[in-house]
mmCIF file of N, CA and C in Angstrom:
data_model
loop_
_atom_site.group_PDB
_atom_site.id
_atom_site.type_symbol
_atom_site.label_atom_id
_atom_site.label_comp_id
_atom_site.label_asym_id
_atom_site.label_seq_id
_atom_site.Cartn_x
_atom_site.Cartn_y
_atom_site.Cartn_z
ATOM 1 N N MET A 998 -3.181 119.971 99.559
ATOM 2 C CA MET A 998 -2.998 121.208 100.293
ATOM 3 C C MET A 998 -1.945 121.039 101.378
ATOM 4 N N GLY A 999 -1.408 119.845 101.503
ATOM 5 C CA GLY A 999 -0.417 119.599 102.522
ATOM 6 C C GLY A 999 0.932 120.216 102.216
ATOM 7 N N ASP A 1000 1.155 120.607 100.987
ATOM 8 C CA ASP A 1000 2.449 121.161 100.605
ATOM 9 C C ASP A 1000 2.462 122.670 100.822
ATOM 10 N N PRO A 1001 3.445 123.182 101.571
ATOM 11 C CA PRO A 1001 3.481 124.623 101.840
ATOM 12 C C PRO A 1001 3.654 125.468 100.579
ATOM 13 N N HIS A 1002 4.341 124.933 99.572
ATOM 14 C CA HIS A 1002 4.508 125.703 98.334
ATOM 15 C C HIS A 1002 3.173 125.872 97.611
ATOM 16 N N ARG A 1003 2.340 124.839 97.620
ATOM 17 C CA ARG A 1003 1.016 124.965 96.989
ATOM 18 C C ARG A 1003 0.163 125.983 97.731
ATOM 19 N N ARG A 1004 0.241 125.986 99.045
ATOM 20 C CA ARG A 1004 -0.518 126.983 99.812
ATOM 21 C C ARG A 1004 -0.022 128.388 99.494
ATOM 22 N N THR A 1005 1.287 128.549 99.363
ATOM 23 C CA THR A 1005 1.835 129.858 99.011
ATOM 24 C C THR A 1005 1.394 130.273 97.618
ATOM 25 N N ILE A 1006 1.399 129.341 96.681
ATOM 26 C CA ILE A 1006 0.948 129.646 95.316
ATOM 27 C C ILE A 1006 -0.503 130.110 95.342
ATOM 28 N N LEU A 1007 -1.350 129.439 96.091
ATOM 29 C CA LEU A 1007 -2.749 129.867 96.194
ATOM 30 C C LEU A 1007 -2.854 131.268 96.784
ATOM 31 N N ARG A 1008 -2.056 131.538 97.810
ATOM 32 C CA ARG A 1008 -2.078 132.875 98.417
ATOM 33 C C ARG A 1008 -1.650 133.928 97.405
ATOM 34 N N LEU A 1009 -0.565 133.658 96.659
ATOM 35 C CA LEU A 1009 -0.083 134.607 95.653
ATOM 36 C C LEU A 1009 -1.132 134.849 94.572
ATOM 37 N N LEU A 1010 -1.769 133.776 94.116
ATOM 38 C CA LEU A 1010 -2.788 133.919 93.075
ATOM 39 C C LEU A 1010 -4.039 134.603 93.612
ATOM 40 N N GLY A 1011 -4.238 134.561 94.909
ATOM 41 C CA GLY A 1011 -5.346 135.298 95.512
ATOM 42 C C GLY A 1011 -5.128 136.796 95.449
ATOM 43 N N GLU A 1012 -3.866 137.207 95.306
ATOM 44 C CA GLU A 1012 -3.534 138.630 95.226
ATOM 45 C C GLU A 1012 -3.598 139.149 93.799
ATOM 46 N N ARG A 1013 -3.147 138.308 92.831
ATOM 47 C CA ARG A 1013 -3.171 138.731 91.421
ATOM 48 C C ARG A 1013 -2.846 137.545 90.528
ATOM 49 N N ASP A 1014 -3.138 137.699 89.236
ATOM 50 C CA ASP A 1014 -2.806 136.679 88.245
ATOM 51 C C ASP A 1014 -1.298 136.683 88.021
ATOM 52 N N LEU A 1015 -0.714 135.498 87.857
ATOM 53 C CA LEU A 1015 0.738 135.391 87.725
ATOM 54 C C LEU A 1015 1.128 134.331 86.709
ATOM 55 N N SER A 1016 2.319 134.508 86.143
ATOM 56 C CA SER A 1016 2.910 133.493 85.270
ATOM 57 C C SER A 1016 3.728 132.526 86.126
ATOM 58 N N VAL A 1017 4.119 131.419 85.519
ATOM 59 C CA VAL A 1017 4.972 130.452 86.215
ATOM 60 C C VAL A 1017 6.257 131.137 86.669
ATOM 61 N N GLN A 1018 6.855 131.928 85.803
ATOM 62 C CA GLN A 1018 8.110 132.596 86.146
ATOM 63 C C GLN A 1018 7.932 133.548 87.324
ATOM 64 N N GLN A 1019 6.845 134.307 87.337
ATOM 65 C CA GLN A 1019 6.606 135.227 88.451
ATOM 66 C C GLN A 1019 6.462 134.468 89.767
ATOM 67 N N ILE A 1020 5.807 133.334 89.725
ATOM 68 C CA ILE A 1020 5.665 132.523 90.939
ATOM 69 C C ILE A 1020 7.019 131.946 91.335
ATOM 70 N N ALA A 1021 7.769 131.426 90.369
ATOM 71 C CA ALA A 1021 9.086 130.836 90.650
ATOM 72 C C ALA A 1021 10.044 131.872 91.228
ATOM 73 N N ASP A 1022 9.922 133.123 90.795
ATOM 74 C CA ASP A 1022 10.783 134.184 91.329
ATOM 75 C C ASP A 1022 10.511 134.440 92.807
ATOM 76 N N THR A 1023 9.331 134.084 93.271
ATOM 77 C CA THR A 1023 8.928 134.324 94.656
ATOM 78 C C THR A 1023 9.279 133.156 95.577
ATOM 79 N N LEU A 1024 9.318 131.953 95.015
ATOM 80 C CA LEU A 1024 9.520 130.744 95.818
ATOM 81 C C LEU A 1024 10.927 130.162 95.626
ATOM 82 N N PRO A 1025 11.405 129.403 96.603
ATOM 83 C CA PRO A 1025 12.732 128.781 96.483
ATOM 84 C C PRO A 1025 12.685 127.436 95.753
ATOM 85 N N ILE A 1026 11.877 127.368 94.683
ATOM 86 C CA ILE A 1026 11.779 126.138 93.898
ATOM 87 C C ILE A 1026 11.896 126.482 92.419
ATOM 88 N N SER A 1027 12.164 125.481 91.608
ATOM 89 C CA SER A 1027 12.390 125.690 90.175
ATOM 90 C C SER A 1027 11.079 125.931 89.422
ATOM 91 N N ARG A 1028 11.215 126.447 88.204
ATOM 92 C CA ARG A 1028 10.037 126.629 87.345
ATOM 93 C C ARG A 1028 9.326 125.305 87.084
ATOM 94 N N PRO A 1029 10.061 124.209 86.785
ATOM 95 C CA PRO A 1029 9.353 122.935 86.595
ATOM 96 C C PRO A 1029 8.571 122.500 87.839
ATOM 97 N N ALA A 1030 9.122 122.766 89.014
ATOM 98 C CA ALA A 1030 8.407 122.411 90.251
ATOM 99 C C ALA A 1030 7.145 123.258 90.397
ATOM 100 N N VAL A 1031 7.245 124.545 90.073
ATOM 101 C CA VAL A 1031 6.061 125.416 90.111
ATOM 102 C C VAL A 1031 5.015 124.895 89.135
ATOM 103 N N SER A 1032 5.452 124.519 87.942
ATOM 104 C CA SER A 1032 4.520 123.996 86.934
ATOM 105 C C SER A 1032 3.807 122.743 87.433
ATOM 106 N N ARG A 1033 4.536 121.867 88.119
ATOM 107 C CA ARG A 1033 3.911 120.653 88.668
ATOM 108 C C ARG A 1033 2.851 121.011 89.712
ATOM 109 N N HIS A 1034 3.189 121.955 90.595
ATOM 110 C CA HIS A 1034 2.223 122.382 91.609
ATOM 111 C C HIS A 1034 0.990 122.996 90.949
ATOM 112 N N LEU A 1035 1.204 123.825 89.936
ATOM 113 C CA LEU A 1035 0.078 124.453 89.244
ATOM 114 C C LEU A 1035 -0.790 123.411 88.537
ATOM 115 N N ARG A 1036 -0.164 122.404 87.964
ATOM 116 C CA ARG A 1036 -0.930 121.339 87.305
ATOM 117 C C ARG A 1036 -1.834 120.633 88.317
ATOM 118 N N LEU A 1037 -1.290 120.331 89.495
ATOM 119 C CA LEU A 1037 -2.092 119.680 90.534
ATOM 120 C C LEU A 1037 -3.230 120.580 91.004
ATOM 121 N N LEU A 1038 -2.941 121.865 91.164
ATOM 122 C CA LEU A 1038 -3.978 122.805 91.586
ATOM 123 C C LEU A 1038 -5.055 122.947 90.514
ATOM 124 N N LYS A 1039 -4.631 122.918 89.256
ATOM 125 C CA LYS A 1039 -5.594 122.993 88.152
ATOM 126 C C LYS A 1039 -6.458 121.738 88.123
ATOM 127 N N GLU A 1040 -5.841 120.568 88.279
ATOM 128 C CA GLU A 1040 -6.593 119.310 88.292
ATOM 129 C C GLU A 1040 -7.581 119.255 89.455
ATOM 130 N N ALA A 1041 -7.238 119.911 90.560
ATOM 131 C CA ALA A 1041 -8.128 119.957 91.724
ATOM 132 C C ALA A 1041 -9.232 120.995 91.550
ATOM 133 N N GLY A 1042 -9.192 121.751 90.445
ATOM 134 C CA GLY A 1042 -10.221 122.745 90.176
ATOM 135 C C GLY A 1042 -10.045 124.046 90.924
ATOM 136 N N LEU A 1043 -8.809 124.326 91.369
ATOM 137 C CA LEU A 1043 -8.573 125.524 92.165
ATOM 138 C C LEU A 1043 -8.060 126.703 91.352
ATOM 139 N N VAL A 1044 -7.401 126.439 90.238
ATOM 140 C CA VAL A 1044 -6.859 127.523 89.416
ATOM 141 C C VAL A 1044 -7.232 127.319 87.952
ATOM 142 N N ASN A 1045 -7.235 128.412 87.229
ATOM 143 C CA ASN A 1045 -7.422 128.416 85.777
ATOM 144 C C ASN A 1045 -6.147 128.932 85.143
ATOM 145 N N GLU A 1046 -5.931 128.558 83.896
ATOM 146 C CA GLU A 1046 -4.800 129.106 83.151
ATOM 147 C C GLU A 1046 -5.309 129.726 81.864
ATOM 148 N N GLU A 1047 -4.590 130.743 81.416
ATOM 149 C CA GLU A 1047 -4.948 131.455 80.195
ATOM 150 C C GLU A 1047 -3.672 131.701 79.404
ATOM 151 N N ALA A 1048 -3.711 131.399 78.125
ATOM 152 C CA ALA A 1048 -2.556 131.662 77.265
ATOM 153 C C ALA A 1048 -2.543 133.144 76.908
ATOM 154 N N ARG A 1049 -1.404 133.776 77.143
ATOM 155 C CA ARG A 1049 -1.184 135.169 76.737
ATOM 156 C C ARG A 1049 0.141 135.201 75.999
ATOM 157 N N GLY A 1050 0.050 135.220 74.689
ATOM 158 C CA GLY A 1050 1.269 135.140 73.892
ATOM 159 C C GLY A 1050 1.923 133.792 74.117
ATOM 160 N N THR A 1051 3.197 133.823 74.486
ATOM 161 C CA THR A 1051 3.930 132.577 74.726
ATOM 162 C C THR A 1051 3.862 132.135 76.190
ATOM 163 N N ARG A 1052 3.218 132.930 77.030
ATOM 164 C CA ARG A 1052 3.147 132.605 78.460
ATOM 165 C C ARG A 1052 1.769 132.090 78.837
ATOM 166 N N ARG A 1053 1.735 131.391 79.932
ATOM 167 C CA ARG A 1053 0.468 130.972 80.532
ATOM 168 C C ARG A 1053 0.325 131.736 81.841
ATOM 169 N N ILE A 1054 -0.822 132.351 82.000
ATOM 170 C CA ILE A 1054 -1.105 133.122 83.204
ATOM 171 C C ILE A 1054 -2.105 132.330 84.043
ATOM 172 N N TYR A 1055 -1.827 132.256 85.328
ATOM 173 C CA TYR A 1055 -2.663 131.485 86.243
ATOM 174 C C TYR A 1055 -3.411 132.420 87.173
ATOM 175 N N ARG A 1056 -4.627 131.996 87.507
ATOM 176 C CA ARG A 1056 -5.451 132.765 88.441
ATOM 177 C C ARG A 1056 -6.299 131.794 89.249
ATOM 178 N N LEU A 1057 -6.706 132.254 90.429
ATOM 179 C CA LEU A 1057 -7.632 131.446 91.210
ATOM 180 C C LEU A 1057 -8.952 131.367 90.472
ATOM 181 N N ARG A 1058 -9.584 130.228 90.530
ATOM 182 C CA ARG A 1058 -10.927 130.119 89.959
ATOM 183 C C ARG A 1058 -11.861 131.036 90.725
ATOM 184 N N GLU A 1059 -12.897 131.457 90.055
ATOM 185 C CA GLU A 1059 -13.857 132.376 90.672
ATOM 186 C C GLU A 1059 -14.359 131.849 92.007
ATOM 187 N N HIS A 1060 -14.611 130.565 92.061
ATOM 188 C CA HIS A 1060 -15.090 129.955 93.301
ATOM 189 C C HIS A 1060 -13.986 129.100 93.918
ATOM 190 N N GLY A 1061 -12.759 129.618 93.860
ATOM 191 C CA GLY A 1061 -11.605 128.869 94.344
ATOM 192 C C GLY A 1061 -11.688 128.515 95.813
ATOM 193 N N ALA A 1062 -12.163 129.447 96.644
ATOM 194 C CA ALA A 1062 -12.275 129.160 98.076
ATOM 195 C C ALA A 1062 -13.274 128.038 98.311
ATOM 196 N N ASP A 1063 -14.373 128.055 97.559
ATOM 197 C CA ASP A 1063 -15.349 126.972 97.680
ATOM 198 C C ASP A 1063 -14.732 125.647 97.247
ATOM 199 N N ALA A 1064 -13.915 125.696 96.196
ATOM 200 C CA ALA A 1064 -13.267 124.478 95.713
ATOM 201 C C ALA A 1064 -12.296 123.933 96.760
ATOM 202 N N VAL A 1065 -11.571 124.829 97.444
ATOM 203 C CA VAL A 1065 -10.653 124.396 98.504
ATOM 204 C C VAL A 1065 -11.442 123.712 99.614
ATOM 205 N N THR A 1066 -12.540 124.333 100.029
ATOM 206 C CA THR A 1066 -13.370 123.754 101.083
ATOM 207 C C THR A 1066 -13.903 122.387 100.669
ATOM 208 N N ASP A 1067 -14.408 122.292 99.441
ATOM 209 C CA ASP A 1067 -14.916 121.007 98.945
ATOM 210 C C ASP A 1067 -13.815 119.955 98.914
ATOM 211 N N TYR A 1068 -12.627 120.368 98.471
ATOM 212 C CA TYR A 1068 -11.501 119.442 98.403
ATOM 213 C C TYR A 1068 -11.145 118.927 99.803
ATOM 214 N N LEU A 1069 -11.074 119.833 100.773
ATOM 215 C CA LEU A 1069 -10.736 119.427 102.135
ATOM 216 C C LEU A 1069 -11.796 118.490 102.705
ATOM 217 N N ARG A 1070 -13.039 118.733 102.382
ATOM 218 C CA ARG A 1070 -14.100 117.838 102.856
ATOM 219 C C ARG A 1070 -13.966 116.454 102.238
ATOM 220 N N GLN A 1071 -13.567 116.402 100.975
ATOM 221 C CA GLN A 1071 -13.362 115.106 100.329
ATOM 222 C C GLN A 1071 -12.219 114.348 100.995
ATOM 223 N N VAL A 1072 -11.143 115.073 101.298
ATOM 224 C CA VAL A 1072 -9.956 114.440 101.866
ATOM 225 C C VAL A 1072 -10.168 114.077 103.329
ATOM 226 N N TRP A 1073 -10.719 114.998 104.107
ATOM 227 C CA TRP A 1073 -10.815 114.807 105.546
ATOM 228 C C TRP A 1073 -12.213 114.464 106.035
ATOM 229 N N GLY A 1074 -13.187 114.497 105.155
ATOM 230 C CA GLY A 1074 -14.553 114.168 105.556
ATOM 231 C C GLY A 1074 -15.115 115.154 106.557
ATOM 232 N N GLU A 1075 -15.879 114.650 107.472
ATOM 233 C CA GLU A 1075 -16.591 115.495 108.435
ATOM 234 C C GLU A 1075 -15.649 116.271 109.350
ATOM 235 N N ARG A 1076 -14.439 115.802 109.534
ATOM 236 C CA ARG A 1076 -13.509 116.508 110.428
ATOM 237 C C ARG A 1076 -13.192 117.898 109.926
ATOM 238 N N SER A 1077 -13.419 118.181 108.623
ATOM 239 C CA SER A 1077 -13.086 119.489 108.071
ATOM 240 C C SER A 1077 -14.214 120.502 108.254
ATOM 241 N N ARG A 1078 -15.366 120.071 108.762
ATOM 242 C CA ARG A 1078 -16.494 120.994 108.942
ATOM 243 C C ARG A 1078 -16.268 121.851 110.185
ATOM 244 N N PRO A 1079 -16.611 123.155 110.098
ATOM 245 C CA PRO A 1079 -16.485 124.017 111.279
ATOM 246 C C PRO A 1079 -17.444 123.563 112.377
ATOM 247 N N ARG A 1080 -17.027 123.754 113.592
ATOM 248 C CA ARG A 1080 -17.878 123.354 114.731
ATOM 249 C C ARG A 1080 -18.544 124.545 115.341
#
């Protein structure tokens, strides 16, 4: 979550489902870079992908916010808990 592009991708996917190209059109990075970020987000359990024709559409997982919180707790431990 330290990368600003990944945070932006999560924000965009929180608004609607998007393809790699739609995300790349919004960010100042290449399609391959977007794909790498999406792969990492998928591996972290934050996004799902769905094949639609020749494209892959990405969306936040239903419990994506919970997954983000769990991920931050794993990375930062107790420091990530609200006080």
